[in-house]
Short mmCIF file of C-alpha atoms in Angstrom, two decimals:
data_model
loop_
_atom_site.label_atom_id
_atom_site.label_comp_id
_atom_site.label_asym_id
_atom_site.label_seq_id
_atom_site.Cartn_x
_atom_site.Cartn_y
_atom_site.Cartn_z
CA MET A 210 9.09 43.82 28.35
CA TRP A 211 6.15 41.18 29.01
CA SER A 212 6.31 40.93 33.14
CA GLN A 213 5.02 43.50 35.36
CA GLN A 214 8.25 44.96 36.64
CA ASP A 215 7.20 48.45 38.53
CA GLY A 216 6.78 47.26 41.57
CA LEU A 217 2.74 47.30 41.94
CA SER A 218 0.34 44.51 42.23
CA SER A 219 0.10 41.24 39.66
CA ASP A 220 -3.28 40.76 37.61
CA GLY A 221 -1.63 37.41 37.57
CA ARG A 222 -1.97 37.28 33.73
CA ASP A 223 1.78 37.07 33.36
CA ASN A 224 1.40 34.43 30.67
CA ASP A 225 -1.11 35.97 28.73
CA ALA A 226 1.03 37.86 27.95
CA LEU A 227 3.91 35.93 27.26
CA VAL A 228 1.75 34.54 24.84
CA ALA A 229 1.36 37.64 23.08
CA ALA A 230 4.42 39.05 23.79
CA ARG A 231 5.98 35.86 21.38
CA ARG A 232 4.35 37.42 18.22
CA PHE A 233 5.51 41.01 19.17
CA ILE A 234 8.21 42.88 16.52
CA VAL A 235 8.77 46.07 18.54
CA VAL A 236 10.96 48.02 16.14
CA ASP A 237 11.95 50.96 17.92
CA LEU A 238 14.41 54.01 17.88
CA GLU A 239 16.40 52.71 21.35
CA ASN A 240 17.78 49.15 22.16
CA GLN A 241 18.19 49.63 25.84
CA SER A 242 18.06 47.00 28.51
CA TYR A 243 14.84 47.18 31.94
CA ALA A 244 18.06 48.40 33.93
CA GLN A 245 19.36 51.11 32.15
CA LEU A 246 15.46 52.47 31.30
CA GLU A 247 15.98 52.05 35.38
CA SER A 248 18.06 53.45 35.69
CA PHE A 249 17.65 57.07 33.94
CA ASN A 250 14.34 57.02 35.79
CA ARG A 251 16.14 57.03 39.44
CA ASN A 252 18.44 59.69 37.51
CA MET A 253 16.15 61.72 36.77
CA SER A 254 14.36 62.24 39.50
CA ALA A 255 17.28 62.30 41.99
CA GLU A 256 18.31 65.29 39.09
CA PHE A 257 14.71 67.35 40.06
CA GLY A 258 15.46 68.01 43.79
CA LYS A 259 19.00 69.16 42.31
CA PRO A 260 18.75 73.24 41.49
CA PRO A 261 17.30 75.30 39.60
CA PHE A 262 14.51 72.35 40.47
CA ASN A 263 14.61 71.47 44.23
CA CYS A 264 11.45 69.84 43.46
CA ALA A 265 11.80 67.04 46.14
CA ARG A 266 9.39 64.35 48.01
CA GLU A 267 5.23 65.80 48.00
CA CYS A 268 6.47 68.58 45.52
CA MET A 269 7.81 65.02 43.13
CA GLY A 270 3.51 63.85 43.86
CA GLY A 271 2.82 60.83 44.35
CA PRO A 272 5.03 57.39 43.80
CA GLU A 273 2.86 57.53 39.59
CA GLU A 274 3.76 60.76 39.44
CA GLN A 275 7.42 59.71 39.70
CA THR A 276 7.22 58.06 36.76
CA PRO A 277 8.63 59.36 33.86
CA ALA A 278 6.72 60.05 31.12
CA ASN A 279 8.00 58.02 27.51
CA TYR A 280 9.19 60.66 26.04
CA ALA A 281 11.39 61.48 28.26
CA ARG A 282 14.90 59.91 26.91
CA SER A 283 13.70 61.44 23.63
CA LEU A 284 13.48 65.31 25.71
CA PHE A 285 16.51 64.78 26.97
CA ASP A 286 18.69 63.74 23.46
CA SER A 287 16.69 67.40 21.99
CA ALA A 288 17.13 69.11 24.66
CA TYR A 289 21.44 67.33 25.09
CA THR A 290 21.97 67.33 21.45
CA TYR A 291 20.51 71.95 21.66
CA PHE A 292 22.89 72.41 24.11
CA LEU A 293 26.13 71.30 21.79
CA ALA A 294 24.54 73.64 19.11
CA LEU A 295 24.79 76.40 21.75
CA ASN A 296 27.91 75.58 23.10
CA ARG A 297 29.84 75.19 19.46
CA THR A 298 28.23 78.23 18.36
CA MET A 299 29.13 80.38 21.42
CA ASP A 300 33.04 78.99 20.82
CA LYS A 301 33.02 80.09 16.93
CA TYR A 302 30.86 83.19 17.42
CA GLY A 303 31.46 84.97 21.60
CA THR A 304 28.96 85.89 24.00
CA SER A 305 28.65 89.73 22.79
CA SER A 306 25.68 89.58 21.77
CA LYS A 307 22.38 87.37 23.01
CA GLU A 308 21.19 87.43 19.35
CA LEU A 309 23.36 85.33 18.05
CA LEU A 310 21.97 82.66 20.16
CA ARG A 311 18.94 83.37 19.37
CA ASN A 312 19.63 82.33 15.51
CA GLY A 313 18.81 79.22 14.69
CA THR A 314 20.69 79.38 11.79
CA LEU A 315 23.81 79.61 13.59
CA LEU A 316 22.54 77.04 15.92
CA MET A 317 21.59 74.39 12.72
CA ASN A 318 25.56 74.96 11.97
CA GLY A 319 26.41 74.14 14.55
CA THR A 320 25.19 70.33 14.75
CA THR A 321 26.13 70.05 11.87
CA SER A 322 27.24 66.36 12.45
CA VAL A 323 26.92 65.70 16.25
CA THR A 324 27.30 62.18 17.73
CA PHE A 325 26.35 61.04 20.85
CA LYS A 326 25.57 57.69 23.37
CA GLY A 327 22.37 59.22 23.85
CA GLN A 328 18.96 58.29 26.68
CA THR A 329 17.62 56.50 23.24
CA GLY A 330 20.52 55.05 21.61
CA THR A 331 23.20 56.57 19.58
CA VAL A 332 22.21 59.98 18.06
CA VAL A 333 23.09 60.67 14.90
CA VAL A 334 22.64 64.94 13.18
CA ASN A 335 23.82 65.14 9.79
CA ALA A 336 25.39 67.28 7.35
CA TYR A 337 21.56 68.19 6.33
CA GLY A 338 20.74 69.27 10.35
CA ASN A 339 18.55 66.08 10.04
CA ARG A 340 19.10 63.26 13.00
CA ARG A 341 19.85 59.72 11.22
CA PRO A 342 17.04 57.09 12.35
CA THR A 343 17.91 53.96 13.65
CA PHE A 344 15.12 52.15 14.74
CA PHE A 345 15.63 48.17 15.97
CA ALA A 346 13.13 45.38 15.53
CA THR A 347 13.10 43.23 18.65
CA MET A 348 11.78 39.77 19.33
CA LEU A 349 11.81 36.95 21.92
CA ASP A 350 14.11 34.72 21.93
CA GLY A 351 14.03 30.77 22.36
CA SER A 352 14.26 31.28 25.76
CA ASP A 353 11.42 34.49 26.00
CA THR A 354 14.61 37.28 25.81
CA PRO A 355 14.46 39.91 23.90
CA LYS A 356 16.78 39.73 21.44
CA ALA A 357 17.13 43.09 18.75
CA VAL A 358 17.18 40.68 15.21
CA VAL A 359 16.73 43.40 13.00
CA ASN A 360 18.73 46.64 13.08
CA ILE A 361 16.98 49.52 10.22
CA THR A 362 19.56 53.34 9.19
CA ILE A 363 18.03 55.95 6.67
CA VAL A 364 20.71 57.98 5.31
CA GLN A 365 20.15 61.03 3.41
CA GLN A 366 22.22 61.34 0.80
CA GLN A 367 21.35 64.68 -0.93
CA SER A 368 18.67 67.69 -0.58
CA VAL A 369 17.85 68.87 -4.31
CA THR A 370 16.00 71.77 -4.93
CA ASN A 371 13.08 72.14 -7.61
CA VAL A 372 11.73 75.03 -8.83
CA LEU A 373 8.18 74.85 -9.26
CA ASN A 374 5.73 76.31 -12.58
CA ASN A 375 4.77 79.32 -9.37
CA GLY A 376 8.78 80.53 -9.83
CA SER A 377 8.26 79.13 -6.30
CA THR A 378 11.21 76.75 -5.15
CA SER A 379 10.85 74.16 -2.83
CA ALA A 380 13.50 70.85 -1.12
CA ALA A 381 13.59 67.31 -1.75
CA SER A 382 15.97 64.41 0.14
CA ALA A 383 16.87 61.06 -1.01
CA PHE A 384 17.28 58.26 1.46
CA GLU A 385 18.41 54.86 1.30
CA THR A 386 17.03 52.52 3.67
CA ILE A 387 19.80 50.44 5.39
CA PHE A 388 19.35 46.33 6.98
CA THR A 389 21.45 45.06 8.66
CA ARG A 390 21.03 41.72 9.67
CA MET A 391 22.14 41.20 14.01
CA TYR A 392 20.79 37.74 13.49
CA SER A 393 22.73 34.19 12.26
CA SER A 394 20.01 32.12 11.01
CA SER A 395 16.10 33.29 10.15
CA SER A 396 15.60 30.05 12.00
CA GLU A 397 16.41 32.51 15.07
CA ILE A 398 13.85 34.77 14.45
CA TRP A 399 10.75 33.36 13.57
CA VAL A 400 11.50 30.83 16.60
CA ASN A 401 8.16 31.49 18.48
CA TYR A 402 6.42 30.57 15.17
CA GLY A 403 7.68 26.97 14.94
CA GLY A 404 10.38 27.82 13.12
CA ILE A 405 8.23 28.93 9.51
CA GLN A 406 7.92 32.65 8.39
CA PRO A 407 4.73 34.28 8.53
CA LEU A 408 2.15 35.95 5.91
CA THR A 409 3.48 39.37 4.84
CA ARG A 410 -0.25 39.66 4.09
CA PRO A 411 -3.66 37.24 6.38
CA ARG A 412 -4.66 34.38 3.79
CA CYS A 413 -8.16 35.34 3.59
CA GLY A 414 -7.06 39.13 3.16
CA TYR A 415 -7.46 41.84 6.15
CA SER A 416 -10.94 41.57 5.58
CA GLY A 417 -10.99 38.41 6.48
CA ASN A 418 -13.16 37.41 3.10
CA GLN A 419 -10.74 37.34 0.57
CA CYS A 420 -9.76 33.51 1.33
CA PRO A 421 -8.80 31.96 -1.91
CA GLN A 422 -10.90 28.30 -2.80
CA ASP A 423 -8.63 25.63 -1.59
CA ILE A 424 -8.68 23.62 -4.58
CA ALA A 425 -6.29 21.02 -3.17
CA LEU A 426 -9.37 19.50 -0.28
CA TYR A 427 -10.80 18.99 -3.28
CA ILE A 428 -7.86 17.46 -5.01
CA TYR A 429 -7.29 15.42 -1.32
CA SER A 430 -10.84 14.27 -1.69
CA GLY A 431 -11.13 13.25 -5.05
CA GLY A 432 -7.56 11.42 -4.57
CA GLY A 433 -7.98 9.48 -1.94
CA LEU A 434 -11.77 8.06 -3.12
CA ILE A 435 -9.98 7.51 -6.26
CA LEU A 436 -7.77 5.44 -4.53
CA LEU A 437 -10.07 3.53 -2.11
CA LEU A 438 -11.78 2.61 -4.76
CA PHE A 439 -8.28 1.46 -6.14
CA ILE A 440 -7.36 -0.85 -2.99
CA ALA A 441 -11.52 -2.12 -2.64
CA THR A 442 -11.07 -2.26 -6.69
CA GLY A 443 -7.60 -4.28 -6.01
CA GLY A 444 -8.83 -6.31 -3.07
CA ALA A 445 -12.15 -7.81 -5.03
CA ILE A 446 -9.81 -8.84 -7.81
CA GLY A 447 -6.87 -10.62 -4.79
CA ILE A 448 -10.70 -11.85 -3.35
CA ALA A 449 -11.87 -13.76 -6.40
CA ILE A 450 -8.56 -14.46 -7.48
CA ARG A 451 -7.44 -15.62 -4.04
CA ALA A 452 -11.31 -18.13 -4.27
CA LYS A 453 -10.31 -18.64 -8.00
CA PHE A 454 -7.28 -20.64 -6.49
CA LEU A 455 -8.08 -21.74 -3.63
CA GLU A 456 -11.41 -24.04 -5.38
CA ARG A 457 -8.35 -24.52 -8.15
CA ASP A 458 -6.00 -26.23 -5.73
CA ARG A 459 -8.85 -27.81 -3.99
CA LEU A 460 -10.31 -29.22 -7.32
CA THR A 461 -6.04 -30.20 -7.36
CA ARG A 462 -6.46 -31.75 -4.44
CA GLU A 463 -9.43 -34.06 -5.48
CA CYS A 464 -8.06 -35.70 -8.61
CA LEU A 465 -4.71 -36.57 -5.81
CA ILE A 466 -6.61 -39.52 -3.91
CA SER A 467 -5.20 -40.59 -0.67
CA PHE A 468 -4.97 -44.57 -0.63
CA ALA A 469 -5.64 -44.20 3.11
CA GLU A 470 -8.84 -42.83 1.79
CA LEU A 471 -9.35 -46.87 -0.19
CA ARG A 472 -10.80 -49.79 1.16
CA ASN A 473 -10.64 -52.82 -0.13
CA MET A 474 -13.52 -54.62 -1.12
CA LYS A 475 -11.36 -57.57 -0.18
CA GLU A 476 -10.46 -56.32 3.69
CA LEU A 477 -14.97 -56.62 4.06
CA ARG A 478 -15.61 -59.56 5.39
CA SER A 479 -19.18 -60.18 5.00
CA ALA A 480 -21.83 -58.07 2.37
CA GLU A 481 -23.60 -56.53 5.75
CA GLU A 482 -20.41 -54.97 6.04
CA LEU A 483 -19.70 -54.22 3.04
CA ASN A 484 -23.77 -52.77 3.59
CA SER A 485 -22.72 -49.87 6.51
CA GLU A 486 -20.13 -49.12 5.32
CA THR A 487 -22.05 -48.18 1.36
CA GLY A 488 -25.23 -47.45 3.35
CA LYS A 489 -26.99 -49.79 0.89
CA SER A 490 -28.12 -53.29 -0.79
CA MET A 491 -25.08 -54.13 -2.62
CA ARG A 492 -25.23 -56.71 -5.91
CA SER A 493 -22.81 -58.74 -6.32
CA MET A 494 -19.62 -58.10 -8.64
CA HIS A 495 -21.33 -60.86 -10.68
CA SER A 496 -24.86 -61.41 -12.27
CA SER A 497 -27.21 -63.86 -14.21
CA ALA A 498 -27.61 -62.47 -17.58
CA SER A 499 -31.56 -63.48 -16.40
CA GLY A 500 -30.88 -60.28 -13.94
CA GLY A 501 -30.94 -62.34 -10.86
CA THR A 502 -27.77 -60.98 -8.22
CA LYS A 503 -26.21 -62.44 -5.39
CA VAL A 504 -24.86 -60.48 -2.50
CA THR A 505 -22.28 -63.28 -1.83
CA LEU A 506 -18.59 -61.98 -0.54
CA GLY A 507 -17.11 -66.02 -0.97
CA SER A 508 -13.44 -66.17 -2.23
CA ASN A 509 -15.05 -66.92 -5.54
CA ASN A 510 -15.89 -63.85 -5.91
CA ASN A 511 -12.26 -62.11 -4.36
CA LYS A 512 -11.06 -63.13 -7.66
CA LYS A 513 -13.11 -60.81 -9.62
CA LEU A 514 -12.46 -57.98 -6.75
CA GLU A 515 -7.86 -57.55 -7.84
CA THR A 516 -6.55 -58.94 -10.58
CA ASP A 517 -3.75 -58.02 -12.55
CA THR A 518 -4.73 -55.57 -14.34
CA TYR A 519 -7.29 -53.57 -11.11
CA ALA A 520 -8.77 -53.91 -7.67
CA HIS A 521 -12.21 -52.84 -5.92
CA PHE A 522 -11.90 -50.39 -3.18
CA LEU A 523 -14.74 -47.95 -1.27
CA TYR A 524 -14.14 -45.27 -1.30
CA ASN A 525 -16.43 -41.50 0.71
CA ARG A 526 -18.76 -44.68 1.16
CA GLU A 527 -19.04 -46.19 -2.67
CA ILE A 528 -16.98 -49.06 -4.42
CA VAL A 529 -15.35 -47.43 -7.19
CA PHE A 530 -12.58 -49.82 -8.37
CA GLY A 531 -8.71 -49.01 -9.72
CA VAL A 532 -6.44 -49.59 -12.60
CA LYS A 533 -3.63 -50.73 -12.11
CA TYR A 534 -0.32 -49.47 -13.16
CA LEU A 535 3.36 -50.59 -12.27
CA VAL A 536 5.05 -47.23 -13.22
CA LYS A 537 5.30 -44.54 -11.31
CA VAL A 538 5.36 -40.53 -12.94
CA ARG A 539 6.27 -37.49 -12.23
CA ILE A 540 3.03 -35.52 -12.24
CA ASP A 541 3.22 -31.64 -13.02
CA ALA A 542 1.24 -28.34 -13.12
CA LYS A 543 -0.38 -29.02 -16.53
CA GLN A 544 -0.78 -32.52 -15.81
CA LEU A 545 -3.13 -32.21 -12.93
CA GLY A 546 -5.14 -29.42 -15.02
CA GLN A 547 -5.54 -31.98 -17.60
CA LEU A 548 -6.47 -34.72 -14.95
CA ARG A 549 -9.45 -31.76 -13.47
CA LYS A 550 -10.75 -31.86 -16.57
CA LEU A 551 -11.18 -34.94 -16.89
CA ARG A 552 -12.70 -35.71 -13.75
CA PHE A 553 -15.51 -33.11 -14.69
CA ILE A 554 -16.25 -34.89 -18.08
CA ASP A 555 -20.39 -35.96 -17.48
CA HIS A 556 -21.82 -37.86 -20.35
CA ASP A 557 -23.90 -40.69 -20.03
CA ASN A 558 -20.97 -43.03 -22.03
CA LEU A 559 -18.06 -42.91 -20.56
CA ASN A 560 -17.40 -43.50 -17.67
CA LYS A 561 -16.90 -40.92 -14.35
CA PHE A 562 -12.95 -40.57 -13.44
CA TYR A 563 -12.19 -39.98 -9.65
CA GLY A 564 -8.76 -39.08 -9.21
CA ILE A 565 -5.25 -40.65 -9.06
CA CYS A 566 -4.12 -42.45 -6.26
CA THR A 567 -0.20 -42.18 -6.17
CA ASP A 568 0.84 -43.18 -2.44
CA ALA A 569 -0.23 -46.69 -2.78
CA PRO A 570 2.73 -49.03 -3.79
CA ILE A 571 1.57 -49.44 -7.08
CA LEU A 572 0.14 -46.72 -8.70
CA TYR A 573 -3.87 -46.50 -9.67
CA ALA A 574 -6.77 -44.50 -11.56
CA ILE A 575 -9.73 -44.15 -9.56
CA TRP A 576 -13.00 -44.67 -11.54
CA LYS A 577 -16.48 -45.60 -11.38
CA HIS A 578 -17.77 -48.65 -10.50
CA CYS A 579 -20.07 -49.50 -12.91
CA GLN A 580 -21.91 -53.44 -10.94
CA ARG A 581 -23.12 -55.51 -14.16
CA GLY A 582 -19.06 -55.73 -15.63
CA SER A 583 -17.26 -55.73 -18.64
CA LEU A 584 -19.56 -56.37 -22.08
CA LYS A 585 -18.57 -55.88 -25.80
CA GLY A 586 -20.53 -51.94 -26.27
CA LEU A 587 -19.56 -48.43 -27.74
CA SER A 588 -20.29 -45.19 -26.77
CA ALA A 589 -19.21 -41.98 -28.50
CA LEU A 590 -15.71 -39.94 -26.62
CA HIS A 591 -14.84 -38.02 -30.24
CA GLN A 592 -17.22 -35.42 -28.81
CA THR A 593 -14.38 -35.09 -25.40
CA PHE A 594 -11.73 -32.56 -25.91
CA ILE A 595 -9.49 -36.11 -24.88
CA GLY A 596 -10.49 -36.06 -28.75
CA ALA A 597 -9.06 -39.58 -28.57
CA HIS A 598 -8.86 -42.59 -26.69
CA GLY A 599 -5.83 -44.68 -27.89
CA SER A 600 -6.85 -47.68 -26.65
CA LEU A 601 -10.55 -48.57 -26.69
CA SER A 602 -11.32 -52.42 -25.73
CA SER A 603 -13.45 -53.95 -25.14
CA GLU A 604 -11.99 -54.81 -21.48
CA ASN A 605 -12.60 -51.18 -21.35
CA CYS A 606 -16.06 -51.10 -21.96
CA LEU A 607 -18.14 -51.81 -18.60
CA ILE A 608 -21.75 -51.90 -18.27
CA ASN A 609 -23.67 -49.96 -14.76
CA ASP A 610 -26.93 -51.79 -13.09
CA ARG A 611 -29.63 -50.06 -15.54
CA TRP A 612 -27.52 -52.10 -18.46
CA GLN A 613 -26.42 -48.22 -20.04
CA VAL A 614 -22.11 -48.62 -21.54
CA LYS A 615 -19.85 -47.11 -20.07
CA ILE A 616 -16.36 -46.35 -21.38
CA SER A 617 -13.68 -46.91 -19.51
CA ASP A 618 -9.26 -46.41 -18.86
CA PHE A 619 -9.76 -42.31 -21.72
CA GLY A 620 -7.93 -39.58 -20.43
CA LEU A 621 -4.51 -41.51 -18.82
CA ASN A 622 -1.76 -41.15 -21.94
CA LEU A 623 1.13 -39.56 -19.45
CA ILE A 624 0.82 -43.12 -17.56
CA ARG A 625 0.15 -45.30 -20.54
CA GLU A 626 2.99 -43.73 -22.44
CA SER A 627 4.78 -45.01 -19.56
CA GLN A 628 3.36 -48.20 -18.23
CA PRO A 629 4.47 -51.12 -20.31
CA MET A 630 0.99 -52.39 -22.97
CA PRO A 631 1.29 -56.52 -22.36
CA ARG A 632 0.84 -58.27 -26.22
CA ALA A 633 -3.11 -59.04 -25.88
CA LYS A 634 -3.83 -55.36 -24.77
CA LEU A 635 -3.04 -55.16 -28.35
CA LEU A 636 -5.22 -57.29 -30.61
CA TRP A 637 -7.25 -54.50 -30.88
CA THR A 638 -4.73 -51.73 -31.55
CA ALA A 639 -4.36 -50.30 -35.72
CA PRO A 640 -1.78 -51.51 -37.46
CA GLU A 641 -0.33 -48.36 -38.00
CA HIS A 642 -0.23 -46.92 -34.30
CA LEU A 643 1.80 -50.50 -33.71
CA ARG A 644 4.42 -49.73 -36.64
CA GLN A 645 4.46 -46.14 -34.61
CA ASN A 646 3.88 -47.25 -31.50
CA ASN A 647 1.13 -44.44 -31.29
CA ARG A 648 0.44 -44.79 -27.71
CA ALA A 649 -2.03 -41.36 -27.58
CA GLY A 650 -4.24 -42.78 -30.45
CA THR A 651 -6.04 -40.92 -33.26
CA VAL A 652 -10.63 -40.97 -34.11
CA GLU A 653 -8.68 -42.98 -36.51
CA GLY A 654 -7.48 -45.99 -34.67
CA ASP A 655 -10.38 -45.46 -32.34
CA VAL A 656 -12.61 -46.37 -35.16
CA TYR A 657 -10.59 -49.41 -36.44
CA SER A 658 -10.77 -50.62 -32.26
CA PHE A 659 -14.57 -50.61 -32.80
CA ALA A 660 -14.44 -52.42 -35.80
CA ILE A 661 -12.97 -54.71 -33.77
CA ILE A 662 -15.41 -55.12 -30.98
CA CYS A 663 -17.91 -54.64 -33.38
CA THR A 664 -16.75 -58.13 -34.85
CA GLU A 665 -16.93 -59.81 -30.81
CA LEU A 666 -19.83 -58.83 -30.79
CA VAL A 667 -21.39 -60.18 -34.79
CA ASN A 668 -19.30 -63.56 -33.93
CA ARG A 669 -19.56 -63.76 -30.12
CA GLU A 670 -16.68 -64.57 -30.04
CA THR A 671 -13.37 -62.87 -28.71
CA VAL A 672 -11.29 -60.50 -30.16
CA TRP A 673 -9.97 -62.38 -33.52
CA ASN A 674 -11.03 -65.80 -32.21
CA GLY A 675 -8.40 -65.67 -30.14
CA VAL A 676 -9.98 -69.26 -27.24
CA GLU A 677 -10.35 -71.05 -30.62
CA ARG A 678 -7.30 -69.92 -32.30
CA GLU A 679 -4.03 -72.07 -32.05
CA GLN A 680 -2.11 -69.15 -32.97
CA ASP A 681 -0.77 -67.59 -30.42
CA ILE A 682 -1.62 -63.62 -30.17
CA ASP A 683 2.62 -62.90 -30.51
CA GLY A 684 1.39 -64.53 -34.35
CA THR A 685 -1.15 -63.04 -33.86
CA VAL A 686 -0.32 -59.13 -33.48
CA PRO A 687 2.91 -57.51 -36.20
CA LEU A 688 4.89 -55.26 -35.14
CA ASN A 689 6.16 -54.05 -38.03
#
């Protein structure tokens, strides 16, 4: 079907012919192999050398002239049909008249219902004297072997005579086309088309200029751009959220100070060592009323560096003090958020909170150190989100080196509510808070504590004149 098998020299393009043949659909009247066709050609050439032709060798011409024409097999079947009709006519009417043998009507009657195996396939002549056409659609299968896939038979059902307007008649026939599948699945037919049936009409028409607008390309492009936009937006949002969480985690970690980052001031051997740690001169922990300072860290100063309620440390090359708490508390995410907000409070009259230390032997709340120690004084606290101090006293009103009052020890209710409160700390607490055991405090309670501090300032005496008062603290602080 596609390779050169006539014995002539090959042109070297059998592979190209095979590629094209894989897309062929050959429709023909016969379904014969190449060997059958060659056998017919050889037999026909041999018969020409016999009577009545007696044409052999040079009479047949050269090798190229000895190949029968393509219509030779059809001519053979036509002649064979004529001879069968002639025999039938002679058997029926005899051979007395030569004119009888030339009568086409009689010969046509003799071909009725003739069936034989011819050179162009099975020949069937119907009752109307017409050969019933039988076509075969042949394609190459997966092994490049020709295979008939469909048998197409056209059957003449009847002949109808129509009377025309001028009185003449015309004959018309009705036909039925019968398709017989010779394959089991469609994949056998379109195996050389990738298993997909080709279009019955070119996508862009036979002229090539009727291509439909491919809106799918625009849809895919637009969808891709939208998808990329969503991905980019989602990525940007994700990065922003991640950065926010990382920043929050960083700030949260800053609220939790490791004990390894705190160096106890009592461990420093000299003022020179302290100065080298802080990078600047350090005034002593106490000063005179005139403002003079001493740069000494003697044994007397060591008592002020750490007491039962606080201790001084070096943290990030800065002096801080830690308020001691004898309790251990579990700090959850909500409380960490409160500590983070507390760390960001910045006010001239509020001491700077750095964080808490939970991995030390005891719990510390780390605050900025005010070098001039404690002094009776107060400034606004109620302007912050904390609302109320709850434990305001002259002991947590500190003064820095510029004589500025700094309130300390605020906003740590989660620790204070678990810490046992000494009776001496309750001397500044409002009576209603004592009765209700209210550690969180209120604005009104802070006003009461502020009044007690003002009394200390005006009288220049300790709270409730505790030094000269004969009554002890238990008698001074009523709990009910």
